[in-house]
Short mmCIF file of C-alpha atoms and ligand atoms in Angstrom, two decimals:
data_model
loop_
_atom_site.label_atom_id
_atom_site.label_comp_id
_atom_site.label_asym_id
_atom_site.label_seq_id
_atom_site.Cartn_x
_atom_site.Cartn_y
_atom_site.Cartn_z
CA MET A 1 0.00 0.00 0.00
CA PRO A 2 1.39 3.42 -0.90
CA LYS A 3 2.01 5.87 1.95
CA ILE A 4 0.66 9.24 1.02
CA TYR A 5 0.85 11.80 3.76
CA MET A 6 -1.31 14.81 3.01
CA ASP A 7 -1.57 16.46 6.40
CA TYR A 8 1.43 18.77 6.10
CA GLY A 9 -0.55 21.57 7.69
CA ALA A 10 -0.62 19.59 10.92
CA GLY A 11 3.01 18.55 10.91
CA LYS A 12 5.93 18.43 8.50
CA PRO A 13 9.08 16.34 8.38
CA VAL A 14 12.33 18.21 8.95
CA ASP A 15 14.26 18.76 5.73
CA PRO A 16 17.46 16.64 5.87
CA ARG A 17 19.53 19.72 4.98
CA VAL A 18 18.03 21.45 8.02
CA LEU A 19 18.94 18.55 10.24
CA GLU A 20 22.48 18.67 8.92
CA ALA A 21 22.75 22.38 9.67
CA MET A 22 21.50 21.79 13.21
CA ASN A 23 23.78 18.90 14.08
CA PRO A 24 26.93 20.80 15.13
CA TYR A 25 24.83 22.85 17.55
CA PHE A 26 24.16 19.84 19.71
CA LEU A 27 27.65 18.42 20.03
CA GLU A 28 30.18 21.14 19.22
CA ILE A 29 28.72 24.60 19.46
CA TYR A 30 26.79 24.30 22.69
CA GLY A 31 27.75 27.54 24.44
CA ASN A 32 25.22 29.96 25.88
CA ALA A 33 24.81 33.10 23.79
CA SER A 34 24.89 35.18 26.99
CA SER A 35 28.37 33.99 27.96
CA GLY A 36 31.34 36.30 27.40
CA HIS A 37 33.79 33.69 26.12
CA SER A 38 34.43 32.15 22.74
CA TYR A 39 31.79 29.44 23.14
CA GLY A 40 29.26 32.13 23.93
CA ASN A 41 30.37 34.17 20.95
CA ALA A 42 29.90 31.26 18.60
CA ALA A 43 26.34 30.85 19.80
CA LYS A 44 25.76 34.59 19.49
CA GLU A 45 27.00 34.58 15.93
CA ALA A 46 24.67 31.73 15.07
CA LEU A 47 21.80 33.72 16.52
CA THR A 48 22.62 36.82 14.50
CA SER A 49 23.00 35.01 11.21
CA SER A 50 19.76 33.14 11.90
CA ARG A 51 17.96 36.42 12.45
CA GLU A 52 19.33 37.62 9.14
CA LYS A 53 17.90 34.67 7.27
CA ILE A 54 14.46 35.08 8.78
CA ALA A 55 14.56 38.83 8.12
CA GLN A 56 15.40 38.17 4.49
CA LEU A 57 12.54 35.74 4.01
CA ILE A 58 9.96 38.30 5.10
CA GLY A 59 11.64 41.46 3.84
CA ALA A 60 12.42 42.89 7.29
CA GLU A 61 14.94 45.72 7.23
CA LYS A 62 16.82 45.06 10.44
CA VAL A 63 17.98 41.83 12.05
CA GLN A 64 17.04 43.16 15.49
CA GLU A 65 13.42 43.10 14.40
CA ILE A 66 13.37 39.29 14.63
CA ILE A 67 13.08 37.51 17.97
CA PHE A 68 12.87 33.80 18.52
CA THR A 69 10.19 31.97 20.48
CA SER A 70 8.98 28.43 21.01
CA GLY A 71 6.54 28.52 18.10
CA GLY A 72 3.49 30.13 16.56
CA THR A 73 1.36 30.04 19.67
CA GLU A 74 3.95 31.78 21.80
CA SER A 75 4.61 34.37 19.10
CA ASN A 76 0.89 35.11 18.91
CA ASN A 77 0.68 35.45 22.69
CA LEU A 78 3.66 37.77 22.85
CA ALA A 79 2.48 39.88 19.93
CA ILE A 80 -1.14 40.32 20.93
CA LYS A 81 -0.93 40.39 24.72
CA GLY A 82 2.36 42.25 24.64
CA ALA A 83 0.97 44.97 22.39
CA ALA A 84 -2.39 45.14 24.17
CA PHE A 85 -0.91 45.56 27.64
CA ARG A 86 1.72 48.02 26.44
CA ASN A 87 -0.81 50.24 24.67
CA LYS A 88 -3.66 50.05 27.13
CA SER A 89 -3.44 53.76 27.82
CA LYS A 90 -4.21 54.50 24.14
CA GLY A 91 -7.30 52.34 23.93
CA ASN A 92 -8.81 49.00 24.83
CA HIS A 93 -10.21 47.79 21.52
CA ILE A 94 -8.79 44.98 19.39
CA ILE A 95 -10.10 43.78 16.04
CA THR A 96 -9.56 40.28 14.74
CA THR A 97 -11.43 37.85 12.48
CA ALA A 98 -13.72 34.91 13.03
CA ILE A 99 -11.36 32.44 11.32
CA GLU A 100 -8.11 32.99 13.19
CA HIS A 101 -6.09 30.13 14.60
CA MET A 102 -7.38 28.98 18.00
CA SER A 103 -4.37 30.57 19.68
CA VAL A 104 -5.40 34.02 18.45
CA ILE A 105 -9.08 33.44 19.22
CA ASN A 106 -8.34 32.28 22.74
CA ILE A 107 -5.82 35.06 23.42
CA CYS A 108 -8.50 37.55 22.41
CA LYS A 109 -11.06 35.86 24.65
CA TYR A 110 -8.57 36.04 27.50
CA LEU A 111 -8.07 39.75 26.83
CA GLN A 112 -11.83 40.26 26.93
CA LYS A 113 -11.73 38.99 30.50
CA GLU A 114 -8.90 41.43 31.19
CA GLY A 115 -11.08 44.36 30.21
CA PHE A 116 -10.36 44.67 26.48
CA GLU A 117 -13.09 44.91 23.88
CA VAL A 118 -12.65 42.55 20.96
CA THR A 119 -14.48 42.57 17.64
CA PHE A 120 -14.41 39.33 15.66
CA VAL A 121 -15.02 40.51 12.09
CA PRO A 122 -16.91 37.99 9.94
CA VAL A 123 -15.68 36.55 6.65
CA ASP A 124 -17.60 35.79 3.46
CA ASP A 125 -18.47 32.30 2.26
CA LYS A 126 -15.02 31.92 0.68
CA GLY A 127 -13.33 32.83 3.94
CA THR A 128 -12.17 36.28 2.85
CA VAL A 129 -12.26 39.10 5.37
CA ASP A 130 -14.66 41.82 4.43
CA LEU A 131 -12.58 45.01 4.21
CA GLU A 132 -15.56 47.26 4.68
CA LYS A 133 -16.61 45.49 7.83
CA LEU A 134 -13.06 45.61 9.04
CA GLU A 135 -12.93 49.34 8.54
CA ALA A 136 -16.36 49.82 10.07
CA ALA A 137 -15.24 48.02 13.22
CA ILE A 138 -12.55 50.60 13.93
CA THR A 139 -13.28 52.98 16.80
CA ASP A 140 -11.18 55.67 18.47
CA GLN A 141 -10.31 53.03 21.06
CA THR A 142 -8.86 50.56 18.53
CA ILE A 143 -5.19 49.86 19.16
CA MET A 144 -4.60 46.75 17.11
CA MET A 145 -5.85 44.49 14.34
CA SER A 146 -4.81 40.86 14.18
CA VAL A 147 -5.51 39.17 10.85
CA MET A 148 -4.00 35.93 9.60
CA TYR A 149 -2.10 35.93 6.31
CA ALA A 150 -3.84 32.79 5.16
CA ASN A 151 -6.04 30.20 6.77
CA GLY A 152 -4.35 26.83 7.10
CA GLU A 153 -7.61 24.92 7.20
CA ILE A 154 -9.53 26.24 4.20
CA GLY A 155 -6.53 27.80 2.45
CA THR A 156 -7.96 31.26 1.81
CA ILE A 157 -5.38 34.05 1.53
CA GLN A 158 -6.37 37.44 2.93
CA PRO A 159 -5.86 40.79 1.21
CA ILE A 160 -3.11 41.67 3.69
CA LYS A 161 -1.66 44.51 1.67
CA GLN A 162 -4.97 46.36 1.70
CA ILE A 163 -5.45 45.61 5.38
CA GLY A 164 -1.95 46.93 6.07
CA LYS A 165 -2.79 50.12 4.20
CA LEU A 166 -5.95 50.55 6.22
CA ALA A 167 -4.08 49.98 9.47
CA GLN A 168 -1.48 52.55 8.52
CA GLU A 169 -4.06 55.16 7.53
CA LYS A 170 -5.88 54.70 10.80
CA ASN A 171 -2.67 54.52 12.79
CA ILE A 172 -3.48 51.11 14.21
CA MET A 173 -0.97 48.34 14.83
CA LEU A 174 -1.27 45.32 12.57
CA HIS A 175 -0.38 41.84 13.76
CA VAL A 176 -0.37 39.08 11.15
CA ASP A 177 -0.27 35.37 11.94
CA ALA A 178 1.63 34.06 8.94
CA VAL A 179 2.19 30.52 10.18
CA ALA A 180 0.21 28.82 7.43
CA ALA A 181 1.41 31.11 4.66
CA VAL A 182 5.11 31.45 5.25
CA GLY A 183 7.26 29.57 2.80
CA GLN A 184 4.36 29.20 0.38
CA VAL A 185 3.64 32.76 -0.66
CA PRO A 186 6.01 35.73 -0.71
CA ILE A 187 5.60 37.99 2.31
CA ASN A 188 7.06 41.47 2.63
CA VAL A 189 6.45 43.15 5.97
CA VAL A 190 7.54 46.56 4.69
CA ASP A 191 5.39 46.57 1.54
CA GLU A 192 2.46 45.17 3.40
CA ASN A 193 2.74 47.51 6.40
CA ILE A 194 2.91 44.76 8.96
CA ASP A 195 4.01 45.67 12.49
CA LEU A 196 4.07 42.23 14.07
CA LEU A 197 4.35 38.93 12.21
CA THR A 198 4.14 35.42 13.64
CA LEU A 199 6.18 32.60 12.10
CA SER A 200 6.73 28.99 12.98
CA SER A 201 9.63 26.76 12.10
CA ASN A 202 7.91 23.45 11.41
CA ASP A 203 5.75 25.02 8.72
CA LEU A 204 9.00 25.73 6.86
CA TYR A 205 10.21 22.13 7.27
CA GLY A 206 12.25 23.16 10.29
CA PRO A 207 12.12 21.53 13.72
CA LYS A 208 9.02 21.80 15.91
CA GLY A 209 9.11 23.92 19.05
CA VAL A 210 10.69 26.97 17.41
CA GLY A 211 9.11 30.11 16.07
CA ALA A 212 9.81 33.76 15.53
CA LEU A 213 8.12 37.09 15.89
CA TYR A 214 8.89 40.05 13.68
CA ILE A 215 8.54 43.29 15.61
CA LYS A 216 8.88 46.36 13.45
CA LYS A 217 11.30 48.90 14.85
CA GLY A 218 9.39 51.37 16.99
CA THR A 219 6.53 48.97 17.76
CA ARG A 220 6.12 48.87 21.50
CA ILE A 221 5.23 45.67 23.29
CA VAL A 222 5.87 44.33 26.79
CA PRO A 223 7.18 40.85 27.57
CA ILE A 224 4.81 38.16 28.78
CA ASP A 225 7.39 36.11 30.69
CA GLN A 226 9.87 37.57 33.12
CA GLY A 227 13.45 36.33 33.31
CA GLY A 228 17.02 37.01 32.26
CA GLY A 229 16.12 39.48 29.54
CA GLN A 230 17.18 37.59 26.42
CA GLU A 231 15.84 38.55 22.99
CA ASN A 232 15.87 42.26 23.66
CA GLY A 233 14.13 41.75 26.99
CA LEU A 234 11.05 40.41 25.24
CA ARG A 235 11.57 36.70 25.49
CA SER A 236 13.61 35.53 28.43
CA GLY A 237 15.17 32.10 28.61
CA THR A 238 18.30 30.58 27.10
CA GLU A 239 17.95 30.55 23.35
CA ASN A 240 17.30 27.21 21.67
CA ILE A 241 20.29 27.66 19.37
CA SER A 242 20.09 24.37 17.49
CA GLY A 243 16.38 24.85 16.87
CA ILE A 244 16.88 28.44 15.80
CA VAL A 245 19.68 27.47 13.41
CA GLY A 246 17.31 24.84 12.01
CA MET A 247 14.52 27.33 11.52
CA ALA A 248 16.90 29.75 9.81
CA LYS A 249 18.19 27.07 7.45
CA ALA A 250 14.60 26.15 6.66
CA ALA A 251 13.82 29.80 5.94
CA GLU A 252 16.83 30.07 3.66
CA LEU A 253 15.77 26.98 1.72
CA ALA A 254 12.19 28.23 1.53
CA GLN A 255 13.35 31.50 0.08
CA THR A 256 15.31 29.90 -2.74
CA GLU A 257 12.87 27.10 -3.46
CA MET A 258 9.48 28.68 -2.81
CA GLU A 259 8.72 29.78 -6.34
CA THR A 260 9.35 26.39 -7.95
CA GLU A 261 7.83 24.39 -5.13
CA SER A 262 4.68 26.52 -4.94
CA LYS A 263 4.14 26.16 -8.68
CA ARG A 264 4.51 22.42 -8.36
CA LEU A 265 2.08 22.30 -5.43
CA ILE A 266 -0.50 24.44 -7.19
CA ALA A 267 -0.52 21.97 -10.10
CA LEU A 268 -1.02 19.05 -7.72
CA ARG A 269 -3.63 20.91 -5.70
CA ASP A 270 -5.67 21.81 -8.77
CA LYS A 271 -5.43 18.30 -10.11
CA LEU A 272 -6.82 17.03 -6.82
CA ILE A 273 -9.58 19.64 -6.54
CA ASP A 274 -10.74 19.33 -10.15
CA GLY A 275 -10.44 15.56 -10.08
CA VAL A 276 -12.66 15.26 -7.03
CA LEU A 277 -15.23 17.83 -8.10
CA ASP A 278 -15.49 16.20 -11.54
CA SER A 279 -15.81 12.62 -10.39
CA ILE A 280 -17.90 12.87 -7.22
CA PRO A 281 -21.44 14.25 -7.20
CA TYR A 282 -22.31 16.53 -4.29
CA SER A 283 -18.71 17.39 -3.57
CA PHE A 284 -17.67 20.99 -3.02
CA LEU A 285 -14.59 23.10 -2.43
CA ASN A 286 -14.27 25.02 0.84
CA GLY A 287 -12.42 28.32 0.67
CA HIS A 288 -11.43 30.53 -2.24
CA ARG A 289 -10.74 28.91 -5.61
CA THR A 290 -7.75 31.05 -6.58
CA GLN A 291 -6.77 33.16 -3.59
CA ARG A 292 -5.70 30.02 -1.85
CA LEU A 293 -2.58 28.47 -0.39
CA PRO A 294 -0.65 26.39 -2.95
CA ASN A 295 -0.81 23.30 -0.76
CA ASN A 296 -4.42 23.37 0.39
CA ALA A 297 -7.40 21.42 -0.94
CA ASN A 298 -10.33 21.46 1.47
CA LEU A 299 -13.21 19.45 0.07
CA ARG A 300 -16.65 18.74 1.35
CA PHE A 301 -18.86 15.74 0.67
CA SER A 302 -22.57 15.75 1.42
CA TYR A 303 -24.23 13.02 3.50
CA ILE A 304 -21.10 11.69 5.18
CA GLU A 305 -18.92 12.51 8.14
CA GLY A 306 -15.28 13.57 8.20
CA GLU A 307 -13.83 11.32 10.85
CA SER A 308 -15.03 8.20 9.10
CA LEU A 309 -13.55 9.62 5.90
CA ILE A 310 -10.18 10.09 7.61
CA LEU A 311 -10.23 6.56 9.02
CA SER A 312 -11.18 5.10 5.65
CA LEU A 313 -8.45 7.00 3.80
CA ASP A 314 -5.91 6.01 6.44
CA MET A 315 -6.79 2.39 5.73
CA HIS A 316 -5.65 3.11 2.17
CA GLY A 317 -2.43 4.79 3.31
CA ILE A 318 -3.65 8.36 2.89
CA GLN A 319 -3.55 10.87 5.74
CA ALA A 320 -5.77 13.95 5.83
CA SER A 321 -7.73 15.92 8.44
CA SER A 322 -11.28 17.11 8.98
CA GLY A 323 -13.15 19.95 10.60
CA SER A 324 -16.03 17.65 11.51
CA ALA A 325 -17.51 17.87 15.01
CA CYS A 326 -16.79 14.18 15.51
CA SER A 327 -13.06 14.59 14.99
CA SER A 328 -12.67 17.56 17.34
CA LYS A 329 -11.91 17.48 21.04
CA THR A 330 -15.01 19.47 21.85
CA LEU A 331 -17.45 17.74 19.46
CA GLU A 332 -18.02 21.13 17.89
CA PRO A 333 -17.37 21.62 14.18
CA SER A 334 -14.42 23.80 13.24
CA HIS A 335 -15.05 27.49 13.92
CA VAL A 336 -13.60 28.24 10.50
CA LEU A 337 -16.18 26.11 8.68
CA ARG A 338 -18.93 27.66 10.78
CA ALA A 339 -17.62 31.14 9.96
CA ILE A 340 -17.87 30.53 6.20
CA GLY A 341 -21.52 29.75 6.75
CA LEU A 342 -21.62 25.97 6.83
CA SER A 343 -24.25 24.36 9.02
CA HIS A 344 -23.29 21.64 11.47
CA GLU A 345 -24.40 19.05 8.96
CA LEU A 346 -22.43 20.47 6.05
CA ALA A 347 -19.33 21.05 8.14
CA HIS A 348 -19.42 17.36 8.99
CA GLY A 349 -18.32 16.12 5.59
CA SER A 350 -15.23 18.26 5.20
CA LEU A 351 -11.82 16.86 4.39
CA ALA A 352 -8.65 18.94 4.34
CA PHE A 353 -5.65 17.83 2.32
CA THR A 354 -2.50 19.83 2.90
CA LEU A 355 0.19 18.86 0.42
CA GLY A 356 3.93 18.94 0.71
CA LYS A 357 7.32 18.02 -0.61
CA GLN A 358 6.79 14.29 -0.81
CA ASN A 359 3.55 14.42 -2.78
CA THR A 360 3.78 13.77 -6.51
CA GLN A 361 1.54 13.54 -9.57
CA GLU A 362 1.39 9.79 -8.97
CA SER A 363 0.23 10.32 -5.40
CA MET A 364 -2.61 12.47 -6.69
CA ASP A 365 -3.56 9.77 -9.20
CA TYR A 366 -3.75 7.24 -6.41
CA VAL A 367 -5.72 9.54 -4.13
CA LEU A 368 -8.14 10.31 -6.94
CA GLU A 369 -8.73 6.59 -7.33
CA VAL A 370 -9.34 6.02 -3.65
CA ILE A 371 -11.55 8.97 -2.66
CA PRO A 372 -14.54 8.13 -4.89
CA GLU A 373 -14.58 4.56 -3.56
CA VAL A 374 -14.39 5.66 0.03
CA VAL A 375 -17.06 8.32 -0.40
CA LYS A 376 -19.32 5.83 -2.12
CA ARG A 377 -18.95 3.26 0.63
CA LEU A 378 -19.72 5.74 3.40
CA ARG A 379 -22.62 7.19 1.48
CA ALA A 380 -24.09 3.71 1.16
CA LEU A 381 -23.98 3.53 4.97
CA SER A 382 -25.61 6.90 5.51
CA PRO A 383 -29.35 7.35 6.05
CA LEU A 384 -29.10 10.82 4.53
CA THR A 385 -27.91 9.75 1.09
CA PRO A 386 -30.57 10.09 -1.63
CA LYS A 387 -31.09 6.76 -3.41
CA GLU A 388 -30.45 8.11 -6.88
CA ILE A 389 -26.80 8.99 -6.21
CA LEU A 390 -25.98 5.56 -4.82
CA ARG A 391 -25.73 3.79 -8.14
CA MET B 1 -7.24 5.73 18.95
CA TYR B 2 -9.76 2.90 18.38
CA SER B 3 -9.53 -0.75 19.45
CA GLU B 4 -9.06 -3.47 16.86
CA LYS B 5 -12.64 -4.55 17.40
CA VAL B 6 -13.93 -1.08 16.60
CA MET B 7 -11.81 -0.90 13.46
CA ASP B 8 -13.01 -4.33 12.40
CA HIS B 9 -16.64 -3.29 12.69
CA PHE B 10 -15.86 -0.01 10.98
CA LYS B 11 -14.14 -1.72 8.06
CA ASN B 12 -16.68 -4.51 7.72
CA PRO B 13 -19.89 -3.31 9.26
CA ARG B 14 -22.45 -6.08 9.70
CA ASN B 15 -26.11 -5.73 8.79
CA VAL B 16 -25.92 -2.52 6.79
CA GLY B 17 -29.00 -1.43 4.91
CA GLU B 18 -32.72 -1.00 5.16
CA ILE B 19 -35.55 -3.49 5.59
CA GLU B 20 -38.59 -2.97 3.44
CA ASN B 21 -41.80 -3.35 5.40
CA ALA B 22 -39.84 -3.47 8.64
CA ASP B 23 -41.83 -4.29 11.74
CA GLY B 24 -40.11 -1.51 13.63
CA VAL B 25 -37.98 1.51 12.69
CA GLY B 26 -36.04 3.69 15.11
CA THR B 27 -34.24 6.88 14.21
CA VAL B 28 -32.20 8.88 16.67
CA GLY B 29 -30.16 12.00 16.23
CA ASN B 30 -27.11 12.65 18.30
CA PRO B 31 -27.54 16.00 20.00
CA THR B 32 -23.86 16.16 20.97
CA CYS B 33 -22.33 16.26 17.53
CA GLY B 34 -25.28 16.20 15.17
CA ASP B 35 -25.24 12.67 13.76
CA LEU B 36 -28.02 10.37 12.69
CA MET B 37 -28.77 6.67 12.91
CA THR B 38 -31.68 4.50 11.76
CA MET B 39 -32.37 0.89 12.75
CA TYR B 40 -34.86 -1.48 11.09
CA ILE B 41 -36.10 -4.71 12.69
CA LYS B 42 -38.03 -7.68 11.45
CA VAL B 43 -39.73 -9.59 14.25
CA LYS B 44 -41.02 -13.14 14.27
CA ASP B 45 -42.49 -14.87 17.35
CA GLU B 46 -41.24 -11.99 19.49
CA LYS B 47 -37.70 -12.60 18.25
CA ILE B 48 -35.56 -10.23 16.21
CA GLU B 49 -35.24 -12.20 13.05
CA ASP B 50 -33.49 -9.55 11.02
CA ILE B 51 -31.98 -6.16 11.78
CA LYS B 52 -30.32 -3.53 9.63
CA PHE B 53 -28.91 -0.06 10.16
CA LYS B 54 -27.80 3.10 8.44
CA THR B 55 -25.56 5.62 10.15
CA PHE B 56 -24.29 9.09 9.41
CA GLY B 57 -21.48 9.60 11.87
CA CYS B 58 -17.97 8.90 13.01
CA GLY B 59 -16.06 5.63 13.05
CA ALA B 60 -17.32 4.83 16.54
CA ALA B 61 -20.92 5.51 15.55
CA ILE B 62 -20.65 3.11 12.61
CA ALA B 63 -18.90 0.44 14.70
CA THR B 64 -21.37 0.67 17.59
CA SER B 65 -24.30 0.43 15.15
CA SER B 66 -22.81 -2.66 13.63
CA MET B 67 -22.06 -4.23 17.01
CA THR B 68 -25.53 -3.47 18.30
CA THR B 69 -27.18 -5.18 15.36
CA GLU B 70 -24.96 -8.21 15.87
CA MET B 71 -25.89 -8.35 19.54
CA ALA B 72 -29.60 -7.93 18.90
CA LYS B 73 -30.00 -10.41 16.08
CA GLY B 74 -31.77 -13.57 17.26
CA LYS B 75 -32.59 -12.15 20.67
CA THR B 76 -36.13 -11.85 21.97
CA ILE B 77 -37.64 -8.40 22.10
CA GLU B 78 -37.35 -8.47 25.85
CA GLU B 79 -33.67 -9.39 25.78
CA ALA B 80 -32.87 -6.86 23.10
CA MET B 81 -34.53 -4.12 25.11
CA LYS B 82 -31.97 -4.79 27.83
CA ILE B 83 -28.93 -4.27 25.60
CA SER B 84 -27.22 -1.33 27.21
CA ARG B 85 -24.87 1.33 26.00
CA ALA B 86 -22.15 0.06 28.33
CA GLU B 87 -22.48 -3.46 26.98
CA VAL B 88 -22.11 -2.29 23.40
CA ALA B 89 -18.97 -0.35 24.29
CA ASN B 90 -17.55 -3.28 26.27
CA ASN B 91 -18.10 -5.73 23.44
CA LEU B 92 -16.10 -3.41 21.22
CA GLY B 93 -13.16 -3.49 23.60
CA GLY B 94 -13.95 -0.04 24.93
CA LEU B 95 -14.28 3.37 23.29
CA PRO B 96 -12.30 6.57 23.83
CA PRO B 97 -14.10 8.59 26.55
CA ILE B 98 -15.11 11.32 24.12
CA LYS B 99 -16.78 8.73 21.89
CA MET B 100 -18.94 7.12 24.58
CA HIS B 101 -21.99 9.08 23.47
CA CYS B 102 -21.86 7.32 20.09
CA SER B 103 -22.63 4.02 21.78
CA ASN B 104 -25.71 5.65 23.31
CA LEU B 105 -26.87 6.44 19.84
CA ALA B 106 -26.81 2.82 18.69
CA ALA B 107 -28.54 1.34 21.74
CA ASP B 108 -31.12 4.11 21.67
CA ALA B 109 -31.91 3.51 18.00
CA LEU B 110 -32.45 -0.19 18.70
CA HIS B 111 -34.76 0.57 21.64
CA GLU B 112 -36.68 3.07 19.51
CA ALA B 113 -37.14 0.45 16.80
CA ILE B 114 -38.50 -2.02 19.36
CA LYS B 115 -40.87 0.56 20.79
CA ASP B 116 -42.06 1.32 17.29
CA TYR B 117 -42.73 -2.40 16.75
CA GLN B 118 -44.66 -2.62 20.01
CA LYS B 119 -46.67 0.45 19.19
CA LYS B 120 -47.57 -0.89 15.75
CA LYS B 121 -48.65 -4.17 17.34
CA GLU B 122 -50.88 -2.27 19.77
CA ASP B 123 -52.41 -0.28 16.92
CA LYS B 124 -53.28 -3.43 15.02
CA LYS B 125 -55.30 -4.81 17.93
S1 LIG C 401 -21.02 10.31 15.77
FE1 LIG C 401 -20.11 12.23 16.22
S2 LIG C 401 -18.55 11.67 17.58
FE2 LIG C 401 -19.39 9.76 17.06
#
């Protein structure tokens, strides 16, 4: 049985070249960047050159604008809480969207309890943020907007440049969670007027447990954790040098390979989407058709449920994920699927494929053979399936 | 996540389908996650002679439906009425805690089908 992993959005393998770059930092270059001797200096140098590589990937002007964290969730916490608490005297209103990553949603809910007002701006049925509604939500109390670059679940890419322009005109800070987008689409924090940008290493084929936050020079935030004052006083704790070196190598590779790889992924993605929509009745695409991440195909099948789809595909060696209530910890359907207007029942049959480096044309051929069978079998089991589509 | 038994019933569910002119039909919806299950029974001499199901739901919901039909087949109405949610889950080698409600669904659908049969019998009198 072929092994076709298509859940890259949930977790990626580390690129072997990244692993190679990391290796010396476990056994040879193990000093602490805060130490004043040569071992410390070697670690410090590794940190600086790593910052450079991240800065280059996102078009940041200064290396000091990059700080390292333990991943996307921590970067989001530091960015949003750090900026909210620091700027409390200017206002208590934050704007975000209904389809953010759970870390952003839950940080905002936490801030609501701390006395901040939060507006969750809705999205349209393709998952695109409505710019007019975004603008209309702004009050004289608004200090920050937090909008994701692209949604990792349904793949929709947001008009960040226009949002950045709006933020600048209104003199509001803009935080962007770019975890799902980075390495797949070109990002330029200067062009796009982004003040704070969240990145994670694993999404670039780097190690898990590492992330970064871009903080534009002059953007004021306070630290969330107190300690020895590393990372410009914003993120205390001894730096995870090997992990950081890995993330930087991954960023470097992403920068040189993104264009070719994204083109390749788009071809595979479209083959998968068109293949499914053409061969399976009552199948639909979630998210935007063109403004979408190169690696994302989120499909929906009427009358069946996502968890049983995932199990069935896994039996054929294919791994995917679902926003169905049955496959969530809370037995609630994904908030993203709800936000694009899907009812409980429709959200049930969703299946997200996130493609990556190991997927090929042949893997798509195989997947396109398997999905119709699996859908047919589950539909035959379902009391909701109309008789005429069972033949 | 699931036991081998659950996966076996998920892969090869027993007694799938509908029964035309069934003696009893029970449909229950799962309020927790929004799923749906229908059971059909054919009764002869107060015994469940045939039983079939259709389920819209997760792997556990499909497996518990299948297991329930297997347990009910050949039993008397009285015995089948006593099949409990816990028994269904036990016979499957246990279910993850979050999936326990799915086993409710299957047992409930069976009990509903039996009640429907009893009601129809009453009506005929
Ligand atoms: S049917 Fe929804 S969790 Fe089992």
